Short mmCIF file of C-alpha atoms in Angstrom, two decimals:
data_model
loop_
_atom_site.label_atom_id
_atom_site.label_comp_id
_atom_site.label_asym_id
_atom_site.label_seq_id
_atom_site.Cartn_x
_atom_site.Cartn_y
_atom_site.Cartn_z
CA UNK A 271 0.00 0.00 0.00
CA UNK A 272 2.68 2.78 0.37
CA UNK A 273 4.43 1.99 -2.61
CA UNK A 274 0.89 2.41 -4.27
CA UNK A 275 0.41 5.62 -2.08
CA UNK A 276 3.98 6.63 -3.68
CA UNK A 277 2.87 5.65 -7.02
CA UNK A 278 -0.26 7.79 -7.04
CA UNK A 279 1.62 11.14 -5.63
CA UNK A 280 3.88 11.11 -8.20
CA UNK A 281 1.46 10.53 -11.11
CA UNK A 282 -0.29 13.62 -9.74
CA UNK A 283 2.63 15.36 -9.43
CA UNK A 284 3.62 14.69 -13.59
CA UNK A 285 0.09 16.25 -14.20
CA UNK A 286 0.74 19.12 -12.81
CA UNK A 287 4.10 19.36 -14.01
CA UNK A 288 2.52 18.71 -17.45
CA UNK A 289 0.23 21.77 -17.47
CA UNK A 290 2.70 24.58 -16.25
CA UNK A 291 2.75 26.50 -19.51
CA UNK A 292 2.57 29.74 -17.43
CA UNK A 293 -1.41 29.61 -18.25
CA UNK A 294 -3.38 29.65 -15.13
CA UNK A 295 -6.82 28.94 -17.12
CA UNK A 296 -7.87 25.87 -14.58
CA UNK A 297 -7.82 24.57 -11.71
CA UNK A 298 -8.98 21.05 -12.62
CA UNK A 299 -7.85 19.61 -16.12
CA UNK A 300 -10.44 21.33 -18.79
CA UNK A 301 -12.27 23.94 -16.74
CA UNK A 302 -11.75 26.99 -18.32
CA UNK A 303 -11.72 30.49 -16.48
CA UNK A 304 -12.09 33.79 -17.37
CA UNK A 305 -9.73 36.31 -16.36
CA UNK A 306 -9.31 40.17 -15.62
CA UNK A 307 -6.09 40.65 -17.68
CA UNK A 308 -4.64 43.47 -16.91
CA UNK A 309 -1.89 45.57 -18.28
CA UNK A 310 -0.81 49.71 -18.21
CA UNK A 311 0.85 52.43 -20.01
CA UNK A 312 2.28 54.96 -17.89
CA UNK A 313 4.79 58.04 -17.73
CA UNK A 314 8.04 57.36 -17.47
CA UNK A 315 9.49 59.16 -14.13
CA UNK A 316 12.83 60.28 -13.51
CA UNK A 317 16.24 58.29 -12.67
CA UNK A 318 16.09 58.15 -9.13
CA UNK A 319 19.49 59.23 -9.37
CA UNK A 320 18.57 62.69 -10.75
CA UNK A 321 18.70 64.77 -7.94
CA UNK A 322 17.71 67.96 -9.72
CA UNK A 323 15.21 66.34 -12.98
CA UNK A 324 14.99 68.81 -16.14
CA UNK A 325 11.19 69.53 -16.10
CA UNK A 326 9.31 66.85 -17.34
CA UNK A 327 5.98 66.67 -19.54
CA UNK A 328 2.52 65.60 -18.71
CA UNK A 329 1.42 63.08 -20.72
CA UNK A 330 -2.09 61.54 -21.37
CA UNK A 331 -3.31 58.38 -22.53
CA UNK A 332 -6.45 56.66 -23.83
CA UNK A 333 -6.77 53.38 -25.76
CA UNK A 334 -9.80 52.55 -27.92
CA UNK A 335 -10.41 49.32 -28.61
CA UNK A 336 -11.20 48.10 -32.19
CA UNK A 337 -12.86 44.65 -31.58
CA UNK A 338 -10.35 43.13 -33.29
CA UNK A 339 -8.97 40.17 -31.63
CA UNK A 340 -8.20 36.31 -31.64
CA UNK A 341 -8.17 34.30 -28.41
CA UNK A 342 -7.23 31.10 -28.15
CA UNK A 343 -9.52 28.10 -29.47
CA UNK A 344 -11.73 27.11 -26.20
CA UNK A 345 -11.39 29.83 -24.34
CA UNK A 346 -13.68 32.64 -23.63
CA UNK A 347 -13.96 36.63 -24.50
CA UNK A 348 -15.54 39.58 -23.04
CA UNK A 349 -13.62 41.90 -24.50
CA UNK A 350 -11.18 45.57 -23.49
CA UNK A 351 -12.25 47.92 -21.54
CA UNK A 352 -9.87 50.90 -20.36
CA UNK A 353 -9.84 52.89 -17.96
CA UNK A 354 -7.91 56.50 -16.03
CA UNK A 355 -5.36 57.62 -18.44
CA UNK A 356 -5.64 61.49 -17.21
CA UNK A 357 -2.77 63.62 -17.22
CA UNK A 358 0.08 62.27 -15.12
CA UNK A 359 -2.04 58.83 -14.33
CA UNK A 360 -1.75 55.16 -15.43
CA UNK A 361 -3.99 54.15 -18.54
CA UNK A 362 -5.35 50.81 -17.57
CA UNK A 363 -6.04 48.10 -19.96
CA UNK A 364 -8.20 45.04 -19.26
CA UNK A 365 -8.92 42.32 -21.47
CA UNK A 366 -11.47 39.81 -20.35
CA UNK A 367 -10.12 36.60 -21.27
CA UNK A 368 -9.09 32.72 -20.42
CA UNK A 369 -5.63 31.68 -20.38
CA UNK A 370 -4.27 29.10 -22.41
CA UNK A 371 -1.43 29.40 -24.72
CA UNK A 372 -1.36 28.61 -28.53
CA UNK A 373 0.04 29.69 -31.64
CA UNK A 374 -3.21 31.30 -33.21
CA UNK A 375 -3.04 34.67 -31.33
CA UNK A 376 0.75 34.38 -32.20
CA UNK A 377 0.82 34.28 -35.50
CA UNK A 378 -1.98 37.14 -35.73
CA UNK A 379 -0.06 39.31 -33.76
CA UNK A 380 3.67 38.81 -35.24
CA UNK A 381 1.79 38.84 -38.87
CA UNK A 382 0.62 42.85 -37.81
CA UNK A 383 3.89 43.53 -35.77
CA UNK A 384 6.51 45.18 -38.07
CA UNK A 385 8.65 45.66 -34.16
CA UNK A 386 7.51 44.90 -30.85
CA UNK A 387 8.44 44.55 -27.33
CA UNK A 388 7.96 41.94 -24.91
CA UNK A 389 8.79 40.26 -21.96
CA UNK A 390 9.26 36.87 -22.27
CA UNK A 391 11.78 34.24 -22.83
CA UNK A 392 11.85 33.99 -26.02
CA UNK A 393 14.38 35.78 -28.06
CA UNK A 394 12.21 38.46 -30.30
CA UNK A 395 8.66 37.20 -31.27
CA UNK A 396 6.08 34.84 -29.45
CA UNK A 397 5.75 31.76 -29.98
CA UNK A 398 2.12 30.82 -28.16
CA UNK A 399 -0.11 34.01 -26.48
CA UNK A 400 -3.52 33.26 -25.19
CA UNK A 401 -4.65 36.13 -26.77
CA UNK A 402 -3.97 39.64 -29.24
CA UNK A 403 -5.83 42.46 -30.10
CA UNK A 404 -5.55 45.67 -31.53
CA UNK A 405 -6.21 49.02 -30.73
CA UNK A 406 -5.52 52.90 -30.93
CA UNK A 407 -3.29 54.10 -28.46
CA UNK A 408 -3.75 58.15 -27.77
CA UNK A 409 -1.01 60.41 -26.49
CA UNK A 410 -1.64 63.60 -25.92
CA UNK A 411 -4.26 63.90 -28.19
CA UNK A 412 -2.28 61.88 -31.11
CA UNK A 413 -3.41 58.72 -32.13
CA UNK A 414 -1.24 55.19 -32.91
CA UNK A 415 -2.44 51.91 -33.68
CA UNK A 416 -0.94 49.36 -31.73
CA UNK A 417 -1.21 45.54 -31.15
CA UNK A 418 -1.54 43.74 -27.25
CA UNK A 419 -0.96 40.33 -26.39
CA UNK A 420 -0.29 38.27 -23.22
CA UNK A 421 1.15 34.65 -22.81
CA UNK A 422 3.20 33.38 -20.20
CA UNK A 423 6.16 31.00 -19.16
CA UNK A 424 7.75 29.38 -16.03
CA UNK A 425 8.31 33.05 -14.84
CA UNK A 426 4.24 33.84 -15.23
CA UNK A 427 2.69 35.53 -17.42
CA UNK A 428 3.77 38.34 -19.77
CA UNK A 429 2.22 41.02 -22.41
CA UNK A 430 4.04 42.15 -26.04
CA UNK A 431 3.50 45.44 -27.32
CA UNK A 432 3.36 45.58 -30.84
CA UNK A 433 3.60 48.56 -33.94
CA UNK A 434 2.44 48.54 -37.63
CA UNK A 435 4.35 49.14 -40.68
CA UNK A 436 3.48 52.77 -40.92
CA UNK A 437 4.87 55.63 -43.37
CA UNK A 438 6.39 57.22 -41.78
CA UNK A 439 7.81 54.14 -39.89
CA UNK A 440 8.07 53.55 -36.63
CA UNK A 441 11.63 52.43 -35.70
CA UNK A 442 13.92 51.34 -32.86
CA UNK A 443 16.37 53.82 -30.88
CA UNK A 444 19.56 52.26 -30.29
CA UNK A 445 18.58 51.82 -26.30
CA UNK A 446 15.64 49.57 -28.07
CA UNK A 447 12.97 51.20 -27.26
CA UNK A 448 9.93 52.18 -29.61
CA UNK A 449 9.90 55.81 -31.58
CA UNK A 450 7.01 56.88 -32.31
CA UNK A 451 6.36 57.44 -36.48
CA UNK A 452 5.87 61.95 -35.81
CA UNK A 453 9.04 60.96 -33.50
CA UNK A 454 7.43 62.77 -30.03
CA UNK A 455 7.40 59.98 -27.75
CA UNK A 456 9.27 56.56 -27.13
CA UNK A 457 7.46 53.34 -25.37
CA UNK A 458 10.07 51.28 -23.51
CA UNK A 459 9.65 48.41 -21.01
CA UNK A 460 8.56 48.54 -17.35
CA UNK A 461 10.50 45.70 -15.89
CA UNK A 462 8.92 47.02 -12.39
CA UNK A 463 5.32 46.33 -13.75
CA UNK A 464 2.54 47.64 -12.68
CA UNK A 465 -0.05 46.80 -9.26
CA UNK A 466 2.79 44.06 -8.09
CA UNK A 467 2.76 42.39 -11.58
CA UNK A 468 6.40 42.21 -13.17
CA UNK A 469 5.56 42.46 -17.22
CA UNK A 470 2.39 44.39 -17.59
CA UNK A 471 3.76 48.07 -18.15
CA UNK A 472 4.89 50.05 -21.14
CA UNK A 473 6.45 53.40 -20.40
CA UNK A 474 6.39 56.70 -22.64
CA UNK A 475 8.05 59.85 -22.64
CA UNK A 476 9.29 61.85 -24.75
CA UNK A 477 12.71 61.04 -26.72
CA UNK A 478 14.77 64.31 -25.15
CA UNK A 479 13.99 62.25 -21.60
CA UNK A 480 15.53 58.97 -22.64
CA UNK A 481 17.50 58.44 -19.68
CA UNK A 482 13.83 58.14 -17.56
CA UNK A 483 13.44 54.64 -19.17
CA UNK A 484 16.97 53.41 -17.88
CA UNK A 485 15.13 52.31 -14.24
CA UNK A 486 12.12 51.23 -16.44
#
């Protein structure tokens, strides 16, 4: 009887090891959950090592929706909502969605992605999201379609930020971050996150302010 005991624990333990995609869609095998999935665009702040700051801009955001989206096969959708966004406050995004990674969403977002950026560990691109969508991100009035997408791995669960092929192009400043096509703003990485999460931020500011992504 122990050895059977034994036997059992670890076959339970395999199943779980088998599931841990970084999706967190179930708690039994094949329930499938819906999730508030969350992610923000903020201001980028000043090096904490700036003891005197050059004066900075205010900056706000909005981000409307498009309905365009593809989620992965199975799992449900209730759409974005966004909300705050006011001068010199987070914009926060919220896709109602399950979780459960597969190359669909991938491919629709790296088809519509001329450059991105993501946290993950994979090397440029995704491989698997549980979901994309697209959007118009507003700054200050000026408007930029953009593409969202979340997956996950064994470090949880992570969102890519991605750009059109525009004329005038959007390109990629030699710190890596994201210049805007008019050239007023850059979006870099929040490796801080955002409400105790680790990858759900972007940061903007404007490119003369470069050095406030360095903490980002």
């Amino acid at each position: 009887m122990p050895h059977a005991r034994f036997a059992i624990l670890v076959a339970a333990l395999l199943t779980v090891s088998a599931c841990g995609d970084g999706s967190d869609d179930a708690t039994e095998p094949g329930e499938v959950v819906i999730h508030d999935n969350l992610m923000a665009f903020l201001q980028a702040p000043p090096p904490s090592w700036q003891m005197s700051p050059p004066p900075q801009p205010t900056l706000s955001f909005q981000f409307d929706y498009d309905n365009q989206y593809v989620v992965s096969s199975g799992q449900p959708w209730q759409g974005v909502s966004a909300e705050g966004g006011t001068p010199g406050s987070p914009l926060e995004v919220t896709a109602r969605a399950g979780r459960h990674k597969t190359d669909p969403p991938a491919e629709w977002f790296n088809d519509r992605s001329a450059l991105l950026l993501g946290y993950a560990l994979e090397d440029s691109r995704p491989d698997e999201l549980y979901f994309a969508f697209s959007g118009t991100l507003v700054i200050n009035g000026t408007s930029y379609v953009v593409y969202l997408g979340q997956g996950g791995d064994l470090l949880g669960d992570d969102w890519w930020l991605g750009v059109p092929a525009t004329q005038p192009a959007w390109t990629r400043t030699s710190e890596g971050y994201l210049l805007t096509p008019d050239g007023q703003y850059i979006v870099c990485k929040k490796n801080g996150g955002y409400l105790g999460a680790s990858s759900n931020a972007f940061q903007v500011i404007v490119p003369s302010l470069a050095e406030n992504c360095v903490e980002a």
